PDB file of C-alpha atoms in Angstrom:
ATOM      1  CA  UNK A   1     -18.967  11.458  26.862  1.00 66.00           C
ATOM      2  CA  UNK A   2     -22.457  11.806  25.410  1.00 69.00           C
ATOM      3  CA  UNK A   3     -21.194  11.071  21.896  1.00 74.00           C
ATOM      4  CA  UNK A   4     -19.317   7.971  23.077  1.00 81.00           C
ATOM      5  CA  UNK A   5     -22.427   6.642  24.794  1.00 83.00           C
ATOM      6  CA  UNK A   6     -24.401   7.393  21.650  1.00 81.00           C
ATOM      7  CA  UNK A   7     -22.089   5.434  19.333  1.00 84.00           C
ATOM      8  CA  UNK A   8     -21.883   2.634  21.923  1.00 88.00           C
ATOM      9  CA  UNK A   9     -25.667   2.406  21.905  1.00 87.00           C
ATOM     10  CA  UNK A  10     -25.646   2.369  18.107  1.00 85.00           C
ATOM     11  CA  UNK A  11     -23.148  -0.501  18.120  1.00 89.00           C
ATOM     12  CA  UNK A  12     -25.253  -2.517  20.555  1.00 90.00           C
ATOM     13  CA  UNK A  13     -28.321  -1.996  18.357  1.00 88.00           C
ATOM     14  CA  UNK A  14     -26.411  -3.003  15.199  1.00 87.00           C
ATOM     15  CA  UNK A  15     -24.979  -6.136  16.800  1.00 92.00           C
ATOM     16  CA  UNK A  16     -28.453  -7.086  18.070  1.00 91.00           C
ATOM     17  CA  UNK A  17     -29.893  -6.601  14.581  1.00 88.00           C
ATOM     18  CA  UNK A  18     -27.029  -8.617  13.088  1.00 89.00           C
ATOM     19  CA  UNK A  19     -27.522 -11.505  15.499  1.00 89.00           C
ATOM     20  CA  UNK A  20     -31.253 -11.653  14.736  1.00 90.00           C
ATOM     21  CA  UNK A  21     -30.833 -11.318  10.962  1.00 84.00           C
ATOM     22  CA  UNK A  22     -29.433 -14.814  10.359  1.00 84.00           C
ATOM     23  CA  UNK A  23     -28.341 -17.795  12.499  1.00 85.00           C
ATOM     24  CA  UNK A  24     -24.906 -17.718  10.859  1.00 87.00           C
ATOM     25  CA  UNK A  25     -24.367 -14.040  11.692  1.00 86.00           C
ATOM     26  CA  UNK A  26     -23.541 -14.785  15.321  1.00 85.00           C
ATOM     27  CA  UNK A  27     -21.023 -17.522  14.556  1.00 91.00           C
ATOM     28  CA  UNK A  28     -17.518 -16.917  15.934  1.00 91.00           C
ATOM     29  CA  UNK A  29     -15.904 -17.024  12.482  1.00 92.00           C
ATOM     30  CA  UNK A  30     -18.221 -14.297  11.173  1.00 93.00           C
ATOM     31  CA  UNK A  31     -17.771 -12.100  14.243  1.00 94.00           C
ATOM     32  CA  UNK A  32     -13.989 -12.485  13.984  1.00 95.00           C
ATOM     33  CA  UNK A  33     -14.123 -11.477  10.319  1.00 95.00           C
ATOM     34  CA  UNK A  34     -16.108  -8.379  11.272  1.00 95.00           C
ATOM     35  CA  UNK A  35     -13.628  -7.592  14.051  1.00 96.00           C
ATOM     36  CA  UNK A  36     -10.739  -7.920  11.593  1.00 96.00           C
ATOM     37  CA  UNK A  37     -12.369  -5.425   9.239  1.00 96.00           C
ATOM     38  CA  UNK A  38     -13.037  -3.121  12.199  1.00 96.00           C
ATOM     39  CA  UNK A  39      -9.348  -3.271  13.009  1.00 97.00           C
ATOM     40  CA  UNK A  40      -8.329  -2.369   9.457  1.00 97.00           C
ATOM     41  CA  UNK A  41     -10.754   0.541   9.273  1.00 97.00           C
ATOM     42  CA  UNK A  42      -9.766   1.549  12.778  1.00 97.00           C
ATOM     43  CA  UNK A  43      -6.067   1.944  11.975  1.00 98.00           C
ATOM     44  CA  UNK A  44      -6.801   4.574   9.319  1.00 98.00           C
ATOM     45  CA  UNK A  45      -9.467   6.121  11.565  1.00 97.00           C
ATOM     46  CA  UNK A  46      -6.804   6.844  14.179  1.00 97.00           C
ATOM     47  CA  UNK A  47      -4.730   8.746  11.625  1.00 97.00           C
ATOM     48  CA  UNK A  48      -7.693  10.650  10.185  1.00 97.00           C
ATOM     49  CA  UNK A  49      -8.916  11.534  13.678  1.00 97.00           C
ATOM     50  CA  UNK A  50      -5.558  13.009  14.698  1.00 97.00           C
ATOM     51  CA  UNK A  51      -5.541  15.143  11.549  1.00 97.00           C
ATOM     52  CA  UNK A  52      -9.098  16.295  12.283  1.00 96.00           C
ATOM     53  CA  UNK A  53      -8.186  17.114  15.898  1.00 96.00           C
ATOM     54  CA  UNK A  54      -5.571  19.629  14.679  1.00 96.00           C
ATOM     55  CA  UNK A  55      -8.137  21.143  12.321  1.00 94.00           C
ATOM     56  CA  UNK A  56      -7.016  19.432   9.110  1.00 95.00           C
ATOM     57  CA  UNK A  57      -8.323  16.870   6.653  1.00 96.00           C
ATOM     58  CA  UNK A  58      -6.686  14.116   4.614  1.00 97.00           C
ATOM     59  CA  UNK A  59      -8.424  12.907   1.454  1.00 96.00           C
ATOM     60  CA  UNK A  60      -5.420  10.918   0.221  1.00 96.00           C
ATOM     61  CA  UNK A  61      -5.743   8.134   2.805  1.00 97.00           C
ATOM     62  CA  UNK A  62      -7.470   5.654   0.485  1.00 96.00           C
ATOM     63  CA  UNK A  63      -5.005   6.269  -2.342  1.00 96.00           C
ATOM     64  CA  UNK A  64      -2.064   5.775   0.038  1.00 97.00           C
ATOM     65  CA  UNK A  65      -3.636   2.517   1.260  1.00 97.00           C
ATOM     66  CA  UNK A  66      -4.007   1.246  -2.301  1.00 96.00           C
ATOM     67  CA  UNK A  67      -0.582   2.441  -3.419  1.00 96.00           C
ATOM     68  CA  UNK A  68       1.060   0.880  -0.351  1.00 97.00           C
ATOM     69  CA  UNK A  69      -0.683  -2.458  -0.919  1.00 96.00           C
ATOM     70  CA  UNK A  70       0.541  -2.555  -4.528  1.00 96.00           C
ATOM     71  CA  UNK A  71       4.016  -1.377  -3.495  1.00 96.00           C
ATOM     72  CA  UNK A  72       4.235  -4.101  -0.861  1.00 97.00           C
ATOM     73  CA  UNK A  73       3.489  -6.782  -3.439  1.00 95.00           C
ATOM     74  CA  UNK A  74       5.794  -5.245  -6.032  1.00 95.00           C
ATOM     75  CA  UNK A  75       8.722  -5.086  -3.596  1.00 96.00           C
ATOM     76  CA  UNK A  76       8.360  -8.771  -2.797  1.00 96.00           C
ATOM     77  CA  UNK A  77       8.036  -9.553  -6.497  1.00 94.00           C
ATOM     78  CA  UNK A  78      11.355  -7.794  -7.017  1.00 94.00           C
ATOM     79  CA  UNK A  79      13.030  -9.934  -4.368  1.00 94.00           C
ATOM     80  CA  UNK A  80      12.712  -7.804  -1.229  1.00 96.00           C
ATOM     81  CA  UNK A  81      12.105 -10.075   1.769  1.00 96.00           C
ATOM     82  CA  UNK A  82       8.567  -9.675   3.230  1.00 97.00           C
ATOM     83  CA  UNK A  83       9.951  -8.774   6.667  1.00 97.00           C
ATOM     84  CA  UNK A  84      11.999  -5.970   5.103  1.00 97.00           C
ATOM     85  CA  UNK A  85       9.209  -4.844   2.781  1.00 97.00           C
ATOM     86  CA  UNK A  86       6.863  -3.965   5.666  1.00 97.00           C
ATOM     87  CA  UNK A  87       9.019  -1.149   7.167  1.00 97.00           C
ATOM     88  CA  UNK A  88       9.879   0.099   3.670  1.00 98.00           C
ATOM     89  CA  UNK A  89       6.171   0.503   2.861  1.00 98.00           C
ATOM     90  CA  UNK A  90       5.438   2.204   6.193  1.00 98.00           C
ATOM     91  CA  UNK A  91       8.386   4.541   5.563  1.00 98.00           C
ATOM     92  CA  UNK A  92       6.921   5.317   2.140  1.00 97.00           C
ATOM     93  CA  UNK A  93       3.644   6.268   3.818  1.00 97.00           C
ATOM     94  CA  UNK A  94       5.446   8.444   6.344  1.00 98.00           C
ATOM     95  CA  UNK A  95       7.234  10.279   3.521  1.00 98.00           C
ATOM     96  CA  UNK A  96       3.892  10.926   1.819  1.00 97.00           C
ATOM     97  CA  UNK A  97       2.562  12.470   5.031  1.00 97.00           C
ATOM     98  CA  UNK A  98       5.744  14.481   5.442  1.00 98.00           C
ATOM     99  CA  UNK A  99       5.303  15.959   1.954  1.00 97.00           C
ATOM    100  CA  UNK A 100       1.641  16.726   2.633  1.00 97.00           C
ATOM    101  CA  UNK A 101       2.510  18.395   5.920  1.00 97.00           C
ATOM    102  CA  UNK A 102       5.293  20.513   4.423  1.00 97.00           C
ATOM    103  CA  UNK A 103       3.091  21.672   1.543  1.00 97.00           C
ATOM    104  CA  UNK A 104       0.391  22.684   4.011  1.00 96.00           C
ATOM    105  CA  UNK A 105       2.655  24.389   6.545  1.00 96.00           C
ATOM    106  CA  UNK A 106       5.468  25.846   4.419  1.00 95.00           C
ATOM    107  CA  UNK A 107       3.567  26.848   1.297  1.00 94.00           C
ATOM    108  CA  UNK A 108       0.350  27.591   3.219  1.00 93.00           C
ATOM    109  CA  UNK A 109      -1.739  25.469   0.868  1.00 95.00           C
ATOM    110  CA  UNK A 110      -5.181  24.287   1.936  1.00 95.00           C
ATOM    111  CA  UNK A 111      -5.207  20.725   3.362  1.00 96.00           C
ATOM    112  CA  UNK A 112      -8.243  19.894   1.228  1.00 95.00           C
ATOM    113  CA  UNK A 113      -6.434  20.856  -1.967  1.00 96.00           C
ATOM    114  CA  UNK A 114      -3.122  19.184  -1.079  1.00 97.00           C
ATOM    115  CA  UNK A 115      -4.646  15.862  -0.071  1.00 97.00           C
ATOM    116  CA  UNK A 116      -7.169  15.891  -2.921  1.00 96.00           C
ATOM    117  CA  UNK A 117      -4.287  16.216  -5.379  1.00 96.00           C
ATOM    118  CA  UNK A 118      -2.456  13.520  -3.442  1.00 96.00           C
ATOM    119  CA  UNK A 119      -5.456  11.221  -3.841  1.00 96.00           C
ATOM    120  CA  UNK A 120      -5.098  11.380  -7.625  1.00 96.00           C
ATOM    121  CA  UNK A 121      -1.299  11.305  -7.610  1.00 96.00           C
ATOM    122  CA  UNK A 122      -0.909   8.182  -5.450  1.00 95.00           C
ATOM    123  CA  UNK A 123      -3.758   6.396  -7.193  1.00 94.00           C
ATOM    124  CA  UNK A 124      -1.866   7.067 -10.426  1.00 94.00           C
ATOM    125  CA  UNK A 125       1.392   5.838  -8.896  1.00 94.00           C
ATOM    126  CA  UNK A 126      -0.346   2.611  -7.892  1.00 93.00           C
ATOM    127  CA  UNK A 127      -1.467   2.055 -11.476  1.00 93.00           C
ATOM    128  CA  UNK A 128       2.038   2.698 -12.748  1.00 92.00           C
ATOM    129  CA  UNK A 129       3.474   0.179 -10.306  1.00 88.00           C
ATOM    130  CA  UNK A 130       1.294  -2.656 -11.583  1.00 80.00           C
ATOM    131  CA  UNK A 131      -2.170  -4.009 -12.278  1.00 82.00           C
ATOM    132  CA  UNK A 132      -3.285  -6.947 -10.130  1.00 88.00           C
ATOM    133  CA  UNK A 133      -0.913  -8.544  -7.651  1.00 91.00           C
ATOM    134  CA  UNK A 134      -1.469 -11.110  -4.919  1.00 91.00           C
ATOM    135  CA  UNK A 135       0.220 -13.472  -2.497  1.00 93.00           C
ATOM    136  CA  UNK A 136      -0.027 -16.405  -4.909  1.00 92.00           C
ATOM    137  CA  UNK A 137       1.830 -14.571  -7.671  1.00 92.00           C
ATOM    138  CA  UNK A 138       4.544 -13.462  -5.241  1.00 94.00           C
ATOM    139  CA  UNK A 139       5.016 -16.992  -3.892  1.00 94.00           C
ATOM    140  CA  UNK A 140       5.045 -18.426  -7.409  1.00 93.00           C
ATOM    141  CA  UNK A 141       7.877 -16.091  -8.326  1.00 94.00           C
ATOM    142  CA  UNK A 142       9.702 -16.400  -4.993  1.00 95.00           C
ATOM    143  CA  UNK A 143       8.843 -19.727  -3.294  1.00 95.00           C
ATOM    144  CA  UNK A 144      11.352 -18.910  -0.549  1.00 96.00           C
ATOM    145  CA  UNK A 145       8.977 -16.198   0.721  1.00 96.00           C
ATOM    146  CA  UNK A 146       6.135 -18.652   1.421  1.00 95.00           C
ATOM    147  CA  UNK A 147       6.879 -19.155   5.129  1.00 95.00           C
ATOM    148  CA  UNK A 148       7.571 -15.458   5.733  1.00 96.00           C
ATOM    149  CA  UNK A 149       4.273 -14.408   4.140  1.00 96.00           C
ATOM    150  CA  UNK A 150       2.397 -17.038   6.139  1.00 95.00           C
ATOM    151  CA  UNK A 151       4.051 -15.760   9.315  1.00 96.00           C
ATOM    152  CA  UNK A 152       3.032 -12.185   8.507  1.00 96.00           C
ATOM    153  CA  UNK A 153      -0.518 -13.344   7.784  1.00 96.00           C
ATOM    154  CA  UNK A 154      -0.626 -14.992  11.196  1.00 96.00           C
ATOM    155  CA  UNK A 155       0.807 -11.994  13.051  1.00 96.00           C
ATOM    156  CA  UNK A 156      -1.086  -9.235  11.204  1.00 97.00           C
ATOM    157  CA  UNK A 157      -4.314 -10.981  10.151  1.00 96.00           C
ATOM    158  CA  UNK A 158      -4.635 -13.911  12.551  1.00 96.00           C
ATOM    159  CA  UNK A 159      -4.835 -16.616   9.869  1.00 94.00           C
ATOM    160  CA  UNK A 160      -3.356 -20.065  10.376  1.00 93.00           C
ATOM    161  CA  UNK A 161      -0.008 -20.672   8.632  1.00 90.00           C
ATOM    162  CA  UNK A 162      -1.140 -24.178   7.693  1.00 88.00           C
ATOM    163  CA  UNK A 163      -4.701 -23.982   6.341  1.00 86.00           C
ATOM    164  CA  UNK A 164      -5.341 -20.210   6.234  1.00 85.00           C
ATOM    165  CA  UNK A 165      -8.317 -20.330   8.623  1.00 91.00           C
ATOM    166  CA  UNK A 166      -8.922 -17.262  10.757  1.00 93.00           C
ATOM    167  CA  UNK A 167      -7.788 -18.066  14.296  1.00 94.00           C
ATOM    168  CA  UNK A 168      -8.130 -14.654  15.951  1.00 95.00           C
ATOM    169  CA  UNK A 169      -8.823 -11.053  14.823  1.00 96.00           C
ATOM    170  CA  UNK A 170      -5.229  -9.840  14.764  1.00 97.00           C
ATOM    171  CA  UNK A 171      -6.114  -6.589  12.979  1.00 97.00           C
ATOM    172  CA  UNK A 172      -8.429  -5.638  15.844  1.00 97.00           C
ATOM    173  CA  UNK A 173      -5.640  -6.413  18.321  1.00 97.00           C
ATOM    174  CA  UNK A 174      -3.333  -4.120  16.325  1.00 97.00           C
ATOM    175  CA  UNK A 175      -6.009  -1.421  16.475  1.00 97.00           C
ATOM    176  CA  UNK A 176      -6.293  -1.716  20.258  1.00 97.00           C
ATOM    177  CA  UNK A 177      -2.520  -1.464  20.679  1.00 98.00           C
ATOM    178  CA  UNK A 178      -2.266   1.584  18.416  1.00 98.00           C
ATOM    179  CA  UNK A 179      -5.316   3.182  20.064  1.00 97.00           C
ATOM    180  CA  UNK A 180      -3.663   2.756  23.467  1.00 97.00           C
ATOM    181  CA  UNK A 181      -0.571   4.534  22.158  1.00 97.00           C
ATOM    182  CA  UNK A 182      -2.671   7.338  20.646  1.00 97.00           C
ATOM    183  CA  UNK A 183      -4.711   7.626  23.840  1.00 96.00           C
ATOM    184  CA  UNK A 184      -1.540   7.919  25.892  1.00 96.00           C
ATOM    185  CA  UNK A 185      -0.187  10.689  23.680  1.00 95.00           C
ATOM    186  CA  UNK A 186      -3.365  12.772  23.513  1.00 94.00           C
ATOM    187  CA  UNK A 187      -4.201  12.463  27.217  1.00 92.00           C
ATOM    188  CA  UNK A 188      -0.909  12.005  29.041  1.00 93.00           C
ATOM    189  CA  UNK A 189       1.655  14.053  27.136  1.00 94.00           C
ATOM    190  CA  UNK A 190       2.228  17.673  26.218  1.00 94.00           C
ATOM    191  CA  UNK A 191       1.871  16.760  22.544  1.00 94.00           C
ATOM    192  CA  UNK A 192      -1.781  15.910  23.048  1.00 94.00           C
ATOM    193  CA  UNK A 193      -2.401  19.280  24.667  1.00 94.00           C
ATOM    194  CA  UNK A 194      -0.657  20.942  21.729  1.00 96.00           C
ATOM    195  CA  UNK A 195      -2.883  19.114  19.217  1.00 96.00           C
ATOM    196  CA  UNK A 196      -6.104  20.041  20.998  1.00 96.00           C
ATOM    197  CA  UNK A 197      -4.913  23.634  21.358  1.00 95.00           C
ATOM    198  CA  UNK A 198      -4.103  23.884  17.637  1.00 96.00           C
ATOM    199  CA  UNK A 199      -7.537  22.534  16.767  1.00 94.00           C
ATOM    200  CA  UNK A 200      -9.300  24.967  19.069  1.00 92.00           C
ATOM    201  CA  UNK A 201      -7.328  28.036  18.020  1.00 92.00           C
ATOM    202  CA  UNK A 202      -4.147  27.985  15.968  1.00 92.00           C
ATOM    203  CA  UNK A 203      -3.399  31.602  16.829  1.00 92.00           C
ATOM    204  CA  UNK A 204      -3.774  31.024  20.568  1.00 93.00           C
ATOM    205  CA  UNK A 205      -1.537  27.959  20.319  1.00 93.00           C
ATOM    206  CA  UNK A 206       1.155  30.032  18.586  1.00 93.00           C
ATOM    207  CA  UNK A 207       0.967  32.698  21.306  1.00 92.00           C
ATOM    208  CA  UNK A 208       1.324  29.916  23.884  1.00 91.00           C
ATOM    209  CA  UNK A 209       4.631  28.915  22.304  1.00 92.00           C
ATOM    210  CA  UNK A 210       3.478  25.831  20.383  1.00 93.00           C
ATOM    211  CA  UNK A 211       5.359  25.122  17.161  1.00 96.00           C
ATOM    212  CA  UNK A 212       2.169  24.656  15.134  1.00 96.00           C
ATOM    213  CA  UNK A 213       3.878  23.811  11.850  1.00 96.00           C
ATOM    214  CA  UNK A 214       6.049  21.107  13.375  1.00 96.00           C
ATOM    215  CA  UNK A 215       3.098  19.487  15.133  1.00 97.00           C
ATOM    216  CA  UNK A 216       0.985  19.532  11.970  1.00 97.00           C
ATOM    217  CA  UNK A 217       3.737  17.960   9.899  1.00 97.00           C
ATOM    218  CA  UNK A 218       4.157  15.237  12.529  1.00 97.00           C
ATOM    219  CA  UNK A 219       0.425  14.471  12.532  1.00 97.00           C
ATOM    220  CA  UNK A 220       0.196  14.199   8.741  1.00 98.00           C
ATOM    221  CA  UNK A 221       3.268  11.955   8.771  1.00 98.00           C
ATOM    222  CA  UNK A 222       1.668   9.638  11.319  1.00 98.00           C
ATOM    223  CA  UNK A 223      -1.623   9.605   9.400  1.00 98.00           C
ATOM    224  CA  UNK A 224      -0.054   8.483   6.131  1.00 98.00           C
ATOM    225  CA  UNK A 225       2.217   5.970   7.897  1.00 98.00           C
ATOM    226  CA  UNK A 226      -0.903   4.356   9.387  1.00 98.00           C
ATOM    227  CA  UNK A 227      -2.501   4.371   5.937  1.00 98.00           C
ATOM    228  CA  UNK A 228       0.561   2.553   4.552  1.00 98.00           C
ATOM    229  CA  UNK A 229       0.335  -0.007   7.354  1.00 98.00           C
ATOM    230  CA  UNK A 230      -3.308  -0.519   6.402  1.00 98.00           C
ATOM    231  CA  UNK A 231      -2.155  -1.178   2.842  1.00 97.00           C
ATOM    232  CA  UNK A 232       0.052  -3.981   4.150  1.00 97.00           C
ATOM    233  CA  UNK A 233      -2.906  -5.410   6.085  1.00 97.00           C
ATOM    234  CA  UNK A 234      -5.076  -5.199   2.971  1.00 97.00           C
ATOM    235  CA  UNK A 235      -2.538  -7.105   0.861  1.00 97.00           C
ATOM    236  CA  UNK A 236      -2.060  -9.829   3.476  1.00 96.00           C
ATOM    237  CA  UNK A 237      -5.802 -10.283   4.018  1.00 94.00           C
ATOM    238  CA  UNK A 238      -6.986 -10.251   0.402  1.00 91.00           C
ATOM    239  CA  UNK A 239      -6.230 -12.902  -2.234  1.00 88.00           C
ATOM    240  CA  UNK A 240      -5.072 -10.094  -4.533  1.00 91.00           C
ATOM    241  CA  UNK A 241      -5.180  -6.309  -4.836  1.00 93.00           C
ATOM    242  CA  UNK A 242      -5.967  -4.254  -7.912  1.00 92.00           C
ATOM    243  CA  UNK A 243      -4.176  -0.967  -8.423  1.00 89.00           C
ATOM    244  CA  UNK A 244      -7.253   0.806  -9.750  1.00 88.00           C
ATOM    245  CA  UNK A 245      -9.558   0.116  -6.800  1.00 89.00           C
ATOM    246  CA  UNK A 246      -7.490  -1.024  -3.795  1.00 91.00           C
ATOM    247  CA  UNK A 247      -8.326   1.202  -0.842  1.00 91.00           C
ATOM    248  CA  UNK A 248     -11.213   2.907  -2.638  1.00 91.00           C
ATOM    249  CA  UNK A 249     -13.316   5.086  -0.289  1.00 88.00           C
ATOM    250  CA  UNK A 250     -11.085   4.247   2.676  1.00 95.00           C
ATOM    251  CA  UNK A 251     -10.652   7.963   3.346  1.00 94.00           C
ATOM    252  CA  UNK A 252     -14.423   8.209   3.777  1.00 91.00           C
ATOM    253  CA  UNK A 253     -14.471   5.221   6.123  1.00 92.00           C
ATOM    254  CA  UNK A 254     -11.730   6.848   8.200  1.00 95.00           C
ATOM    255  CA  UNK A 255     -13.449  10.235   8.382  1.00 93.00           C
ATOM    256  CA  UNK A 256     -16.784   8.569   9.144  1.00 89.00           C
ATOM    257  CA  UNK A 257     -15.267   6.608  12.007  1.00 92.00           C
ATOM    258  CA  UNK A 258     -13.648   9.750  13.415  1.00 93.00           C
ATOM    259  CA  UNK A 259     -16.881  11.757  13.222  1.00 90.00           C
ATOM    260  CA  UNK A 260     -18.963   8.962  14.752  1.00 87.00           C
ATOM    261  CA  UNK A 261     -16.352   8.659  17.494  1.00 88.00           C
ATOM    262  CA  UNK A 262     -16.819  12.272  18.553  1.00 86.00           C
ATOM    263  CA  UNK A 263     -14.159  14.161  16.582  1.00 89.00           C
ATOM    264  CA  UNK A 264     -15.380  17.617  15.647  1.00 86.00           C
ATOM    265  CA  UNK A 265     -14.795  18.503  11.996  1.00 85.00           C
ATOM    266  CA  UNK A 266     -13.760  21.945  13.243  1.00 86.00           C
ATOM    267  CA  UNK A 267     -10.942  20.440  15.284  1.00 89.00           C
ATOM    268  CA  UNK A 268      -9.980  20.343  18.937  1.00 90.00           C
ATOM    269  CA  UNK A 269     -12.076  17.338  20.011  1.00 90.00           C
ATOM    270  CA  UNK A 270     -11.682  13.581  20.017  1.00 91.00           C
ATOM    271  CA  UNK A 271     -10.786  10.588  22.193  1.00 93.00           C
ATOM    272  CA  UNK A 272      -9.046   7.286  21.471  1.00 94.00           C
ATOM    273  CA  UNK A 273     -12.013   5.322  22.816  1.00 94.00           C
ATOM    274  CA  UNK A 274     -14.349   7.228  20.533  1.00 93.00           C
ATOM    275  CA  UNK A 275     -12.075   6.563  17.542  1.00 95.00           C
ATOM    276  CA  UNK A 276     -12.202   2.811  18.150  1.00 96.00           C
ATOM    277  CA  UNK A 277     -15.969   2.749  18.671  1.00 94.00           C
ATOM    278  CA  UNK A 278     -16.570   4.937  15.629  1.00 92.00           C
ATOM    279  CA  UNK A 279     -14.468   2.657  13.431  1.00 94.00           C
ATOM    280  CA  UNK A 280     -16.456  -0.383  14.573  1.00 94.00           C
ATOM    281  CA  UNK A 281     -19.790   0.828  13.201  1.00 91.00           C
ATOM    282  CA  UNK A 282     -19.391   0.522   9.427  1.00 90.00           C
ATOM    283  CA  UNK A 283     -18.112  -3.113   9.301  1.00 92.00           C
ATOM    284  CA  UNK A 284     -21.077  -4.253  11.414  1.00 91.00           C
ATOM    285  CA  UNK A 285     -23.427  -2.311   9.157  1.00 87.00           C
ATOM    286  CA  UNK A 286     -21.835  -3.830   6.024  1.00 86.00           C
ATOM    287  CA  UNK A 287     -22.179  -7.320   7.483  1.00 89.00           C
ATOM    288  CA  UNK A 288     -25.799  -6.660   8.431  1.00 86.00           C
ATOM    289  CA  UNK A 289     -26.582  -5.476   4.905  1.00 83.00           C
ATOM    290  CA  UNK A 290     -25.017  -8.673   3.524  1.00 82.00           C
ATOM    291  CA  UNK A 291     -27.080 -10.989   5.731  1.00 83.00           C
ATOM    292  CA  UNK A 292     -30.252  -8.996   5.090  1.00 79.00           C
ATOM    293  CA  UNK A 293     -29.738  -9.493   1.367  1.00 73.00           C
ATOM    294  CA  UNK A 294     -29.976  -5.760   0.748  1.00 65.00           C
ATOM    295  CA  UNK A 295     -28.003  -3.995  -1.945  1.00 62.00           C
ATOM    296  CA  UNK A 296     -24.564  -2.807  -0.923  1.00 65.00           C
ATOM    297  CA  UNK A 297     -25.400   0.484  -2.654  1.00 71.00           C
ATOM    298  CA  UNK A 298     -27.012   1.550   0.618  1.00 74.00           C
ATOM    299  CA  UNK A 299     -23.581   1.857   2.271  1.00 75.00           C
ATOM    300  CA  UNK A 300     -22.510   5.072   0.439  1.00 79.00           C
ATOM    301  CA  UNK A 301     -25.913   6.561   1.267  1.00 79.00           C
ATOM    302  CA  UNK A 302     -25.395   5.788   4.957  1.00 74.00           C
ATOM    303  CA  UNK A 303     -21.869   7.224   4.901  1.00 73.00           C
ATOM    304  CA  UNK A 304     -22.996  10.477   3.295  1.00 78.00           C
ATOM    305  CA  UNK A 305     -26.018  10.875   5.556  1.00 78.00           C
ATOM    306  CA  UNK A 306     -23.948  10.118   8.670  1.00 71.00           C
ATOM    307  CA  UNK A 307     -21.245  12.649   7.792  1.00 71.00           C
ATOM    308  CA  UNK A 308     -23.874  15.298   7.098  1.00 78.00           C
ATOM    309  CA  UNK A 309     -25.677  14.464  10.348  1.00 75.00           C
ATOM    310  CA  UNK A 310     -22.386  14.670  12.258  1.00 68.00           C
ATOM    311  CA  UNK A 311     -21.649  18.096  10.773  1.00 70.00           C
ATOM    312  CA  UNK A 312     -25.130  19.337  11.709  1.00 77.00           C
ATOM    313  CA  UNK A 313     -24.877  18.009  15.263  1.00 70.00           C
ATOM    314  CA  UNK A 314     -21.414  19.529  15.644  1.00 66.00           C
ATOM    315  CA  UNK A 315     -22.674  22.934  14.520  1.00 70.00           C
ATOM    316  CA  UNK A 316     -25.712  22.766  16.837  1.00 73.00           C
ATOM    317  CA  UNK A 317     -23.515  21.868  19.806  1.00 66.00           C
ATOM    318  CA  UNK A 318     -21.126  24.717  19.069  1.00 63.00           C
ATOM    319  CA  UNK A 319     -23.978  27.183  18.579  1.00 71.00           C
ATOM    320  CA  UNK A 320     -25.487  26.217  21.903  1.00 68.00           C
ATOM    321  CA  UNK A 321     -22.130  26.546  23.668  1.00 59.00           C
ATOM    322  CA  UNK A 322     -21.691  30.056  22.227  1.00 56.00           C
ATOM    323  CA  UNK A 323     -25.160  31.043  23.491  1.00 54.00           C
ATOM    324  CA  UNK A 324     -24.407  29.895  27.026  1.00 55.00           C
ATOM    325  CA  UNK A 325     -21.114  31.775  27.270  1.00 53.00           C
TER     326      UNK A 325
END
């Protein structure tokens, strides 16, 4: 609870600083744009947080996002209807997570190593699929997809089918829906208790009858499926995506949001509310940096310092709890 209040206070301070930085910063269109970015970062934060809760890590999230965005465009270029391409891309992401989970559980490979290799592999796959691809090029090749793409942009991004203006932050709505589902599972079902138990002590969870391998595979599958969905959102929101940089650093954004939201890097802790709040921080900070006219180079510095600070705080909290036992 303390961590949630802390990140909530940080958000209030950042929004106050943003509103005072420039008269245009508080305009509805700017705040909706920020909320949309919060939604996109939040979707991958949910997946990363679940992996962290069970004591794992996934460094391939950004590569899966980029590869999925390129794959989504390529499928439509090849004549696959946009409505059919969305589930195909999400299924691709789920298969990536399934492979990661099986390598970790069956071959007993380290999650860091498996997902680090996956980061390079899926970034390479994205480059093999194509260079730069966007909605305009897809529509030029398949004019019959124009209405379907505009419908998807309205449903997933919140942009008007007629003029492309942002009407509502649909990505943030998607985040809230998915967070509600995650919150239900981790708080109201036996699966949530299994995931917390695995994060706290894998051995104790095994003795309690939990199928640890099956649960881990399921979590990695969900994580990569959410990353693939984020790739779809990225393609629909951006004019075009480039295979060499689409989704760059998204894995760091996801891990940062999870840590800020109260997920312990050692596993066994985390809430859906904290995940949402944690994912909201970086987009506000990025927008504040833009209106302040500061260099965007400060963002990686903030990410690194925040992750290090979160690790230090986590260790101090655990040390204090061990002393009081």
